[in-house]
């Protein structure tokens, strides 16, 4: 009698993920793996590794939206396979983009007639928006100079040293010189007087920032406009203004409607804003609006013809997802003017709560202003023992990501910590952050700073020896070198290369 | 005794969406509405309008992926609030991007050692990738010319007239001259011989396409490399090659591994590929790979320093979502080489089935080749009674989006219909499309749109004039309706002439 073994080894496909062999093999890093693996295993492996990323909502370094309503998430997921550039295949999506452009143009007081279509486009972010705006200025200026028979090979742009890195990218990639107005310790944004002084015949535009990345301040666009109008009268150069309202564009109209910074000022020819900052949409959407058709040279626009319909396009990117455009439209009609205003007022209120809590510790100077982007930038009153970078490091242990930066020239001595208040940073989180900062300070206080540690170590031998030779231990030397190197690298680093 | 009523008014929140007032008010179009509306209403209004968009999966015009596994969608949704550029906050996501770059570089036989890091970056699409590659070439060439003391103000790039519109954008935005090799009837890609002839001292690179948008054909990069090597020896100009492998980059390595088109050819210095085409990811990711560090000028790279860690970046876009990068990595790990090969083989097989079905009607010429991107481009044998644009219009009624294009110069008289076979275009759909095409053709043959209306009107007017003075002459007077029709057809043909601007 033959006893056959009917107990078969269980089929691999029924193994639970963590029982299967897939979690024993190393994940491929440099070469595409030869064989396929089950989708559950692929999902689990990648999901697990991603657990070690920071928590987006606790990332207080970023202005970019980290929470949206579930209804909007549904719309986003449903349109994730729609290629936005297929205007003929997805006419409604294209229409939604056009509506957003019009709404934002009206929000910025663009001089449009009742049924006149606004000039603008959706982009992947403010970087693309700024590059398009800059291209338009460059081309307009070149055409003007060619018509005048003057040289047009050395265009430049005047900005503050506090600009976001994408202006530097624009300058370098599109071969435009960047003339930066240096900051001062007590004036951390672009000084309009100095800016206008720097304008020359090769200046294609002056770029002002509404909501500086470093301390949230709004630059004085009105003053810039007035001074530049005067200079233009004298020189006849007709230099225009661009407002980089990446953060401020969705704050000023709701919180400070009297502030004149947009198309109400005649020299402002284009404005960019990030939909994914205070436009309250996930990462991946920006907008650029031109004052009128004349401000966008026709030769930069491409006409794509699909099945007979003509659609003009002027973007750097071609194929991309439609989700964020639809999400932006959702927010505009879901919240409306009143809704956005409420959200911004909440942010400002929570910002004031955080600021008050920090001031109460008595250990910080507040560098940011009350009016501007809702953020709190603060520096230590006394950073001789421990500096802001250490505070930032220690806060990480509680889960908070609070960045520390040094200011760009000429204010490099100022180091700040910065907390951005987004829509989803509630009052409870603000209070919790204050408590955690106090805990961190307490810990740092008990920890000896590196100098005191050295002296303490040798203090015991002080009675025995006449001379106190402070002998450094191997680790101490290393630490000192690291600290010096770090400070050196920090200073060298372009701390204004920040988002 | 006061009787108080305890039944509250049914608040607006209780009303189902389609009973509420929100579906009665006009949708805001030009101005932001003053007041907020409930999220359910906002969702419903937008969702309903979007129903009138085309169905992505029936859009046979596009190469871009329209379906992914639910597991991957889960990962994408979870990562949608991660700003990809925050490298310090999301180190794992950054690491995944680097892994993808390395995998793709090795797939393209980049000369990197076992554990060396490849040079490349993830972009939003091939447009950004091409602009970055072009910028690198431009800067390298300028630096070289400055050293030689020669003028560097007139850079140009040599491509075929069949290039995708983003090359024209690159040329116009970055002030580079575009020298296009014209096509000819029967030869719809760039001729390497003519291309090399056009190269001069101001040429920053020659761009070859692996997978032409119009016919799916692979250009002969190997021949281009050989001819250009010879010319470089004579001239000393050292002109490099860029391969635009937007579609072909994820096809050739799996189906045609012996085809030499990538870094195996010494003059190829950079390659771009669309992750969202045959990389099988939703729209929004592309890749550009450079041969070595030397091919990417250091002064184009920006160093962003967050909390002490230095990360070099060289992209046009800054903030963007992380979902597509993670999805690309998912596909690499999930499918592996074997999986991608299987998917591509399926696509080719379904393309073959479709091609045979179309040939069987006897009314079409197949313009696309067997080898190349899995698509079928076909033209009418006889376009006198009706043309491909009308067929395209008729197919829409069945739900299919099949585009019709005219070729770029000098083949503008050829008009084709094109069906792209993506991963999710199954055999069943192919057979259904064939039967719908047959239905449309039957309609066209029996009731050609153009001719019938004209003859109808002509007969009407002829009857009228026969009573006229000049009984012998027949005035074919155009009706009021015909003139605008003719104008529209003429205008449409004129506008349709610029067919090179396609994805």
PDB file of C-alpha atoms in Angstrom, chain A residues 79-348:
ATOM      1  CA  UNK A  79      -9.448  62.502 -12.353  1.00  0.00           C
ATOM      2  CA  UNK A  80      -5.974  61.135 -11.717  1.00  0.00           C
ATOM      3  CA  UNK A  81      -5.918  59.395 -15.083  1.00  0.00           C
ATOM      4  CA  UNK A  82      -6.977  62.454 -17.060  1.00  0.00           C
ATOM      5  CA  UNK A  83      -4.134  63.995 -18.978  1.00  0.00           C
ATOM      6  CA  UNK A  84      -4.794  67.668 -18.520  1.00  0.00           C
ATOM      7  CA  UNK A  85      -3.279  68.721 -21.829  1.00  0.00           C
ATOM      8  CA  UNK A  86      -5.844  66.744 -23.874  1.00  0.00           C
ATOM      9  CA  UNK A  87      -8.051  69.780 -24.218  1.00  0.00           C
ATOM     10  CA  UNK A  88     -10.244  68.311 -26.868  1.00  0.00           C
ATOM     11  CA  UNK A  89     -10.830  65.048 -25.039  1.00  0.00           C
ATOM     12  CA  UNK A  90     -11.514  66.671 -21.682  1.00  0.00           C
ATOM     13  CA  UNK A  91     -13.288  69.931 -22.503  1.00  0.00           C
ATOM     14  CA  UNK A  92     -14.921  70.277 -19.101  1.00  0.00           C
ATOM     15  CA  UNK A  93     -11.600  70.040 -17.297  1.00  0.00           C
ATOM     16  CA  UNK A  94     -10.209  72.680 -19.635  1.00  0.00           C
ATOM     17  CA  UNK A  95     -13.257  74.831 -18.947  1.00  0.00           C
ATOM     18  CA  UNK A  96     -12.706  74.476 -15.202  1.00  0.00           C
ATOM     19  CA  UNK A  97      -9.156  75.730 -15.615  1.00  0.00           C
ATOM     20  CA  UNK A  98     -10.403  78.724 -17.544  1.00  0.00           C
ATOM     21  CA  UNK A  99     -12.936  79.489 -14.829  1.00  0.00           C
ATOM     22  CA  UNK A 100     -10.243  79.387 -12.162  1.00  0.00           C
ATOM     23  CA  UNK A 101      -8.098  81.778 -14.202  1.00  0.00           C
ATOM     24  CA  UNK A 102     -10.992  84.180 -14.498  1.00  0.00           C
ATOM     25  CA  UNK A 103     -11.887  84.009 -10.829  1.00  0.00           C
ATOM     26  CA  UNK A 104      -8.330  84.610  -9.736  1.00  0.00           C
ATOM     27  CA  UNK A 105      -7.920  87.453 -12.224  1.00  0.00           C
ATOM     28  CA  UNK A 106     -11.003  89.136 -10.797  1.00  0.00           C
ATOM     29  CA  UNK A 107      -9.756  88.522  -7.285  1.00  0.00           C
ATOM     30  CA  UNK A 108      -6.614  90.437  -8.249  1.00  0.00           C
ATOM     31  CA  UNK A 109      -8.652  93.283  -9.776  1.00  0.00           C
ATOM     32  CA  UNK A 110      -7.474  92.682 -13.323  1.00  0.00           C
ATOM     33  CA  UNK A 111      -8.898  95.408 -15.575  1.00  0.00           C
ATOM     34  CA  UNK A 112     -11.398  93.206 -17.391  1.00  0.00           C
ATOM     35  CA  UNK A 113     -14.740  94.010 -18.903  1.00  0.00           C
ATOM     36  CA  UNK A 114     -17.871  92.134 -17.826  1.00  0.00           C
ATOM     37  CA  UNK A 115     -17.634  89.231 -20.266  1.00  0.00           C
ATOM     38  CA  UNK A 116     -13.986  89.614 -21.188  1.00  0.00           C
ATOM     39  CA  UNK A 117     -11.832  86.527 -20.759  1.00  0.00           C
ATOM     40  CA  UNK A 118      -8.844  86.910 -18.468  1.00  0.00           C
ATOM     41  CA  UNK A 119      -5.319  86.116 -19.647  1.00  0.00           C
ATOM     42  CA  UNK A 120      -3.633  83.501 -17.529  1.00  0.00           C
ATOM     43  CA  UNK A 121      -2.828  79.829 -17.180  1.00  0.00           C
ATOM     44  CA  UNK A 122      -2.587  77.034 -14.640  1.00  0.00           C
ATOM     45  CA  UNK A 123       0.908  75.739 -13.984  1.00  0.00           C
ATOM     46  CA  UNK A 124       2.552  73.045 -11.902  1.00  0.00           C
ATOM     47  CA  UNK A 125       3.597  75.594  -9.311  1.00  0.00           C
ATOM     48  CA  UNK A 126       4.882  79.117  -8.854  1.00  0.00           C
ATOM     49  CA  UNK A 127       8.240  78.139 -10.331  1.00  0.00           C
ATOM     50  CA  UNK A 128       6.732  77.460 -13.724  1.00  0.00           C
ATOM     51  CA  UNK A 129       4.473  80.507 -13.324  1.00  0.00           C
ATOM     52  CA  UNK A 130       7.431  82.770 -12.621  1.00  0.00           C
ATOM     53  CA  UNK A 131       9.399  81.377 -15.550  1.00  0.00           C
ATOM     54  CA  UNK A 132       6.488  82.045 -17.893  1.00  0.00           C
ATOM     55  CA  UNK A 133       6.021  85.573 -16.552  1.00  0.00           C
ATOM     56  CA  UNK A 134       9.748  86.212 -16.813  1.00  0.00           C
ATOM     57  CA  UNK A 135       9.814  84.891 -20.378  1.00  0.00           C
ATOM     58  CA  UNK A 136       7.006  87.255 -21.321  1.00  0.00           C
ATOM     59  CA  UNK A 137       8.885  90.226 -19.847  1.00  0.00           C
ATOM     60  CA  UNK A 138      12.117  89.194 -21.526  1.00  0.00           C
ATOM     61  CA  UNK A 139      10.516  88.842 -24.931  1.00  0.00           C
ATOM     62  CA  UNK A 140       8.627  92.119 -24.639  1.00  0.00           C
ATOM     63  CA  UNK A 141      11.782  93.950 -23.632  1.00  0.00           C
ATOM     64  CA  UNK A 142      13.799  92.370 -26.448  1.00  0.00           C
ATOM     65  CA  UNK A 143      11.208  93.363 -29.027  1.00  0.00           C
ATOM     66  CA  UNK A 144      11.172  96.887 -27.687  1.00  0.00           C
ATOM     67  CA  UNK A 145      14.962  97.174 -27.821  1.00  0.00           C
ATOM     68  CA  UNK A 146      15.124  95.685 -31.313  1.00  0.00           C
ATOM     69  CA  UNK A 147      12.591  98.239 -32.485  1.00  0.00           C
ATOM     70  CA  UNK A 148      14.748 100.974 -30.935  1.00  0.00           C
ATOM     71  CA  UNK A 149      17.866  99.529 -32.541  1.00  0.00           C
ATOM     72  CA  UNK A 150      19.572  99.084 -29.158  1.00  0.00           C
ATOM     73  CA  UNK A 151      21.476  96.058 -27.849  1.00  0.00           C
ATOM     74  CA  UNK A 152      19.310  93.411 -26.189  1.00  0.00           C
ATOM     75  CA  UNK A 153      21.819  90.839 -25.053  1.00  0.00           C
ATOM     76  CA  UNK A 154      22.121  91.782 -21.374  1.00  0.00           C
ATOM     77  CA  UNK A 155      18.683  91.699 -19.779  1.00  0.00           C
ATOM     78  CA  UNK A 156      18.467  91.894 -15.996  1.00  0.00           C
ATOM     79  CA  UNK A 157      15.844  91.651 -13.313  1.00  0.00           C
ATOM     80  CA  UNK A 158      15.764  93.541  -9.989  1.00  0.00           C
ATOM     81  CA  UNK A 159      14.608  91.686  -6.853  1.00  0.00           C
ATOM     82  CA  UNK A 160      15.350  91.507  -3.146  1.00  0.00           C
ATOM     83  CA  UNK A 161      17.960  89.107  -1.791  1.00  0.00           C
ATOM     84  CA  UNK A 162      15.087  87.353  -0.027  1.00  0.00           C
ATOM     85  CA  UNK A 163      13.722  85.864  -3.238  1.00  0.00           C
ATOM     86  CA  UNK A 164      12.814  82.241  -3.473  1.00  0.00           C
ATOM     87  CA  UNK A 165      15.237  80.043  -5.355  1.00  0.00           C
ATOM     88  CA  UNK A 166      13.094  79.812  -8.472  1.00  0.00           C
ATOM     89  CA  UNK A 167      13.982  83.398  -9.409  1.00  0.00           C
ATOM     90  CA  UNK A 168      17.622  82.417  -9.367  1.00  0.00           C
ATOM     91  CA  UNK A 169      16.776  79.408 -11.512  1.00  0.00           C
ATOM     92  CA  UNK A 170      14.906  81.612 -13.953  1.00  0.00           C
ATOM     93  CA  UNK A 171      17.865  83.972 -14.134  1.00  0.00           C
ATOM     94  CA  UNK A 172      20.378  81.227 -14.722  1.00  0.00           C
ATOM     95  CA  UNK A 173      18.403  79.089 -17.150  1.00  0.00           C
ATOM     96  CA  UNK A 174      17.039  81.918 -19.240  1.00  0.00           C
ATOM     97  CA  UNK A 175      20.254  83.947 -19.195  1.00  0.00           C
ATOM     98  CA  UNK A 176      18.980  87.012 -17.359  1.00  0.00           C
ATOM     99  CA  UNK A 177      21.147  88.785 -14.824  1.00  0.00           C
ATOM    100  CA  UNK A 178      19.833  88.887 -11.287  1.00  0.00           C
ATOM    101  CA  UNK A 179      20.380  92.198  -9.492  1.00  0.00           C
ATOM    102  CA  UNK A 180      19.601  91.650  -5.828  1.00  0.00           C
ATOM    103  CA  UNK A 181      18.827  94.387  -3.337  1.00  0.00           C
ATOM    104  CA  UNK A 182      20.678  93.416  -0.165  1.00  0.00           C
ATOM    105  CA  UNK A 183      18.737  93.139   3.086  1.00  0.00           C
ATOM    106  CA  UNK A 184      19.534  94.704   6.448  1.00  0.00           C
ATOM    107  CA  UNK A 185      19.210  93.188   9.878  1.00  0.00           C
ATOM    108  CA  UNK A 186      16.229  95.373  10.642  1.00  0.00           C
ATOM    109  CA  UNK A 187      14.742  95.323   7.148  1.00  0.00           C
ATOM    110  CA  UNK A 188      14.372  91.806   5.855  1.00  0.00           C
ATOM    111  CA  UNK A 189      12.546  92.500   2.609  1.00  0.00           C
ATOM    112  CA  UNK A 190      13.306  94.422  -0.581  1.00  0.00           C
ATOM    113  CA  UNK A 191      13.664  98.154  -0.059  1.00  0.00           C
ATOM    114  CA  UNK A 192      11.686  99.853  -2.858  1.00  0.00           C
ATOM    115  CA  UNK A 193      13.958 102.913  -2.839  1.00  0.00           C
ATOM    116  CA  UNK A 194      17.090 100.845  -3.391  1.00  0.00           C
ATOM    117  CA  UNK A 195      15.315  98.666  -5.919  1.00  0.00           C
ATOM    118  CA  UNK A 196      14.318 101.584  -8.099  1.00  0.00           C
ATOM    119  CA  UNK A 197      17.862 102.946  -7.890  1.00  0.00           C
ATOM    120  CA  UNK A 198      19.144  99.689  -9.358  1.00  0.00           C
ATOM    121  CA  UNK A 199      16.820  99.802 -12.367  1.00  0.00           C
ATOM    122  CA  UNK A 200      18.638 100.512 -15.625  1.00  0.00           C
ATOM    123  CA  UNK A 201      17.780 100.366 -19.335  1.00  0.00           C
ATOM    124  CA  UNK A 202      18.381  96.604 -19.397  1.00  0.00           C
ATOM    125  CA  UNK A 203      15.942  95.839 -16.614  1.00  0.00           C
ATOM    126  CA  UNK A 204      13.108  93.707 -17.919  1.00  0.00           C
ATOM    127  CA  UNK A 205      11.089  94.044 -14.725  1.00  0.00           C
ATOM    128  CA  UNK A 206      11.211  94.571 -10.979  1.00  0.00           C
ATOM    129  CA  UNK A 207       9.907  91.625  -8.959  1.00  0.00           C
ATOM    130  CA  UNK A 208       8.255  92.279  -5.599  1.00  0.00           C
ATOM    131  CA  UNK A 209       7.255  89.528  -3.186  1.00  0.00           C
ATOM    132  CA  UNK A 210       3.937  89.480  -1.408  1.00  0.00           C
ATOM    133  CA  UNK A 211       4.773  87.195   1.496  1.00  0.00           C
ATOM    134  CA  UNK A 212       8.519  86.780   1.866  1.00  0.00           C
ATOM    135  CA  UNK A 213       9.485  83.150   2.483  1.00  0.00           C
ATOM    136  CA  UNK A 214      11.685  83.974   5.446  1.00  0.00           C
ATOM    137  CA  UNK A 215       9.437  86.056   7.641  1.00  0.00           C
ATOM    138  CA  UNK A 216       6.105  86.280   5.848  1.00  0.00           C
ATOM    139  CA  UNK A 217       6.303  90.043   5.303  1.00  0.00           C
ATOM    140  CA  UNK A 218       4.533  91.783   2.427  1.00  0.00           C
ATOM    141  CA  UNK A 219       6.760  94.055   0.411  1.00  0.00           C
ATOM    142  CA  UNK A 220       5.520  97.561  -0.179  1.00  0.00           C
ATOM    143  CA  UNK A 221       4.378  97.204  -3.778  1.00  0.00           C
ATOM    144  CA  UNK A 222       2.499 100.500  -3.752  1.00  0.00           C
ATOM    145  CA  UNK A 223       5.589 102.489  -2.847  1.00  0.00           C
ATOM    146  CA  UNK A 224       7.572 100.585  -5.465  1.00  0.00           C
ATOM    147  CA  UNK A 225       4.927 101.409  -8.041  1.00  0.00           C
ATOM    148  CA  UNK A 226       4.921 105.114  -7.154  1.00  0.00           C
ATOM    149  CA  UNK A 227       8.720 105.421  -7.236  1.00  0.00           C
ATOM    150  CA  UNK A 228       8.996 103.438 -10.467  1.00  0.00           C
ATOM    151  CA  UNK A 229       6.307 105.518 -12.173  1.00  0.00           C
ATOM    152  CA  UNK A 230       8.376 108.597 -11.400  1.00  0.00           C
ATOM    153  CA  UNK A 231      11.596 107.034 -12.665  1.00  0.00           C
ATOM    154  CA  UNK A 232       9.874 105.832 -15.809  1.00  0.00           C
ATOM    155  CA  UNK A 233       8.695 109.386 -16.473  1.00  0.00           C
ATOM    156  CA  UNK A 234      12.261 110.604 -16.301  1.00  0.00           C
ATOM    157  CA  UNK A 235      13.910 107.799 -18.242  1.00  0.00           C
ATOM    158  CA  UNK A 236      11.164 106.688 -20.595  1.00  0.00           C
ATOM    159  CA  UNK A 237      12.181 103.032 -20.030  1.00  0.00           C
ATOM    160  CA  UNK A 238       8.705 101.874 -19.098  1.00  0.00           C
ATOM    161  CA  UNK A 239       9.973  99.261 -16.612  1.00  0.00           C
ATOM    162  CA  UNK A 240       7.117  97.057 -15.356  1.00  0.00           C
ATOM    163  CA  UNK A 241       6.523  95.234 -12.080  1.00  0.00           C
ATOM    164  CA  UNK A 242       5.818  91.570 -11.424  1.00  0.00           C
ATOM    165  CA  UNK A 243       4.360  90.549  -8.088  1.00  0.00           C
ATOM    166  CA  UNK A 244       5.399  87.147  -6.771  1.00  0.00           C
ATOM    167  CA  UNK A 245       2.322  86.539  -4.652  1.00  0.00           C
ATOM    168  CA  UNK A 246       3.045  82.828  -4.245  1.00  0.00           C
ATOM    169  CA  UNK A 247       1.916  82.889  -0.620  1.00  0.00           C
ATOM    170  CA  UNK A 248       0.268  86.284  -0.249  1.00  0.00           C
ATOM    171  CA  UNK A 249      -2.005  86.119  -3.261  1.00  0.00           C
ATOM    172  CA  UNK A 250      -4.609  84.063  -1.444  1.00  0.00           C
ATOM    173  CA  UNK A 251      -4.240  85.967   1.842  1.00  0.00           C
ATOM    174  CA  UNK A 252      -4.200  89.683   1.056  1.00  0.00           C
ATOM    175  CA  UNK A 253      -7.558  89.830  -0.794  1.00  0.00           C
ATOM    176  CA  UNK A 254      -9.302  88.242   2.215  1.00  0.00           C
ATOM    177  CA  UNK A 255      -7.495  89.700   5.223  1.00  0.00           C
ATOM    178  CA  UNK A 256      -6.208  93.003   3.854  1.00  0.00           C
ATOM    179  CA  UNK A 257      -8.559  94.049   1.048  1.00  0.00           C
ATOM    180  CA  UNK A 258      -7.515  97.702   1.361  1.00  0.00           C
ATOM    181  CA  UNK A 259      -3.874  96.875   0.692  1.00  0.00           C
ATOM    182  CA  UNK A 260      -3.047  97.937  -2.850  1.00  0.00           C
ATOM    183  CA  UNK A 261      -0.615  95.439  -4.305  1.00  0.00           C
ATOM    184  CA  UNK A 262      -2.282  93.935  -7.375  1.00  0.00           C
ATOM    185  CA  UNK A 263      -3.498  95.150 -10.753  1.00  0.00           C
ATOM    186  CA  UNK A 264      -4.923  98.241  -9.074  1.00  0.00           C
ATOM    187  CA  UNK A 265      -1.350  99.523  -9.415  1.00  0.00           C
ATOM    188  CA  UNK A 266      -0.801 100.430 -13.058  1.00  0.00           C
ATOM    189  CA  UNK A 267       2.763  99.129 -13.397  1.00  0.00           C
ATOM    190  CA  UNK A 268       1.887  95.621 -12.245  1.00  0.00           C
ATOM    191  CA  UNK A 269       1.743  93.545 -15.434  1.00  0.00           C
ATOM    192  CA  UNK A 270       1.662  89.994 -14.124  1.00  0.00           C
ATOM    193  CA  UNK A 271       1.107  88.169 -10.856  1.00  0.00           C
ATOM    194  CA  UNK A 272       1.772  84.569  -9.871  1.00  0.00           C
ATOM    195  CA  UNK A 273       0.198  82.699  -6.978  1.00  0.00           C
ATOM    196  CA  UNK A 274       0.572  79.148  -5.698  1.00  0.00           C
ATOM    197  CA  UNK A 275      -2.685  77.270  -5.655  1.00  0.00           C
ATOM    198  CA  UNK A 276      -0.984  74.761  -3.420  1.00  0.00           C
ATOM    199  CA  UNK A 277      -0.123  77.228  -0.681  1.00  0.00           C
ATOM    200  CA  UNK A 278      -2.984  79.332   0.616  1.00  0.00           C
ATOM    201  CA  UNK A 279      -5.051  78.353  -2.395  1.00  0.00           C
ATOM    202  CA  UNK A 280      -5.614  75.310  -0.182  1.00  0.00           C
ATOM    203  CA  UNK A 281      -4.886  72.608  -2.763  1.00  0.00           C
ATOM    204  CA  UNK A 282      -2.380  69.738  -2.597  1.00  0.00           C
ATOM    205  CA  UNK A 283       1.075  70.185  -4.105  1.00  0.00           C
ATOM    206  CA  UNK A 284       1.219  70.634  -7.837  1.00  0.00           C
ATOM    207  CA  UNK A 285      -0.669  73.771  -8.935  1.00  0.00           C
ATOM    208  CA  UNK A 286       0.111  77.424  -9.501  1.00  0.00           C
ATOM    209  CA  UNK A 287      -1.400  80.285 -11.474  1.00  0.00           C
ATOM    210  CA  UNK A 288      -0.026  83.170 -13.450  1.00  0.00           C
ATOM    211  CA  UNK A 289      -2.274  86.049 -14.528  1.00  0.00           C
ATOM    212  CA  UNK A 290      -1.369  88.799 -16.969  1.00  0.00           C
ATOM    213  CA  UNK A 291      -2.950  92.209 -16.853  1.00  0.00           C
ATOM    214  CA  UNK A 292      -4.046  92.136 -20.477  1.00  0.00           C
ATOM    215  CA  UNK A 293      -3.400  90.396 -23.757  1.00  0.00           C
ATOM    216  CA  UNK A 294      -0.710  92.935 -24.640  1.00  0.00           C
ATOM    217  CA  UNK A 295       1.424  91.786 -21.748  1.00  0.00           C
ATOM    218  CA  UNK A 296       1.774  88.298 -23.188  1.00  0.00           C
ATOM    219  CA  UNK A 297       3.658  88.357 -26.521  1.00  0.00           C
ATOM    220  CA  UNK A 298       1.753  86.352 -29.110  1.00  0.00           C
ATOM    221  CA  UNK A 299       4.892  84.652 -30.429  1.00  0.00           C
ATOM    222  CA  UNK A 300       5.322  82.757 -27.152  1.00  0.00           C
ATOM    223  CA  UNK A 301       1.938  81.094 -27.512  1.00  0.00           C
ATOM    224  CA  UNK A 302       1.679  77.766 -29.302  1.00  0.00           C
ATOM    225  CA  UNK A 303      -1.474  76.748 -31.079  1.00  0.00           C
ATOM    226  CA  UNK A 304      -2.265  73.085 -30.717  1.00  0.00           C
ATOM    227  CA  UNK A 305      -4.888  71.739 -33.082  1.00  0.00           C
ATOM    228  CA  UNK A 306      -6.681  68.583 -32.167  1.00  0.00           C
ATOM    229  CA  UNK A 307      -9.438  67.403 -34.425  1.00  0.00           C
ATOM    230  CA  UNK A 308     -10.019  70.895 -35.652  1.00  0.00           C
ATOM    231  CA  UNK A 309     -10.325  72.856 -32.428  1.00  0.00           C
ATOM    232  CA  UNK A 310      -7.670  75.462 -31.804  1.00  0.00           C
ATOM    233  CA  UNK A 311      -6.410  75.963 -28.259  1.00  0.00           C
ATOM    234  CA  UNK A 312      -3.563  78.334 -27.433  1.00  0.00           C
ATOM    235  CA  UNK A 313      -1.077  77.045 -24.836  1.00  0.00           C
ATOM    236  CA  UNK A 314       1.867  78.671 -23.118  1.00  0.00           C
ATOM    237  CA  UNK A 315       3.281  76.367 -20.487  1.00  0.00           C
ATOM    238  CA  UNK A 316       6.590  74.643 -19.943  1.00  0.00           C
ATOM    239  CA  UNK A 317       4.971  71.371 -19.009  1.00  0.00           C
ATOM    240  CA  UNK A 318       2.756  69.461 -21.402  1.00  0.00           C
ATOM    241  CA  UNK A 319       1.220  66.255 -20.093  1.00  0.00           C
ATOM    242  CA  UNK A 320       0.281  66.358 -16.435  1.00  0.00           C
ATOM    243  CA  UNK A 321      -2.533  65.271 -14.173  1.00  0.00           C
ATOM    244  CA  UNK A 322      -5.833  67.160 -13.973  1.00  0.00           C
ATOM    245  CA  UNK A 323      -6.487  66.504 -10.303  1.00  0.00           C
ATOM    246  CA  UNK A 324      -5.127  69.705  -8.844  1.00  0.00           C
ATOM    247  CA  UNK A 325      -6.941  71.971 -11.295  1.00  0.00           C
ATOM    248  CA  UNK A 326     -10.228  70.328 -10.407  1.00  0.00           C
ATOM    249  CA  UNK A 327      -9.360  70.545  -6.727  1.00  0.00           C
ATOM    250  CA  UNK A 328      -8.675  74.281  -7.068  1.00  0.00           C
ATOM    251  CA  UNK A 329     -12.068  74.813  -8.672  1.00  0.00           C
ATOM    252  CA  UNK A 330     -13.665  72.771  -5.921  1.00  0.00           C
ATOM    253  CA  UNK A 331     -12.125  75.000  -3.293  1.00  0.00           C
ATOM    254  CA  UNK A 332     -13.109  78.190  -5.071  1.00  0.00           C
ATOM    255  CA  UNK A 333     -16.769  77.245  -5.258  1.00  0.00           C
ATOM    256  CA  UNK A 334     -16.960  75.260  -2.053  1.00  0.00           C
ATOM    257  CA  UNK A 335     -15.481  77.983   0.140  1.00  0.00           C
ATOM    258  CA  UNK A 336     -16.281  81.085  -1.823  1.00  0.00           C
ATOM    259  CA  UNK A 337     -14.929  84.431  -0.696  1.00  0.00           C
ATOM    260  CA  UNK A 338     -16.365  84.082   2.778  1.00  0.00           C
ATOM    261  CA  UNK A 339     -14.940  80.619   3.292  1.00  0.00           C
ATOM    262  CA  UNK A 340     -11.425  81.637   2.320  1.00  0.00           C
ATOM    263  CA  UNK A 341     -11.713  84.677   4.581  1.00  0.00           C
ATOM    264  CA  UNK A 342     -12.719  82.486   7.513  1.00  0.00           C
ATOM    265  CA  UNK A 343      -9.828  80.106   6.954  1.00  0.00           C
ATOM    266  CA  UNK A 344      -7.310  82.946   6.728  1.00  0.00           C
ATOM    267  CA  UNK A 345      -8.704  84.602   9.844  1.00  0.00           C
ATOM    268  CA  UNK A 346      -8.369  81.321  11.720  1.00  0.00           C
ATOM    269  CA  UNK A 347      -4.772  80.991  10.583  1.00  0.00           C
ATOM    270  CA  UNK A 348      -4.012  84.502  11.730  1.00  0.00           C
TER     271      UNK A 348
END
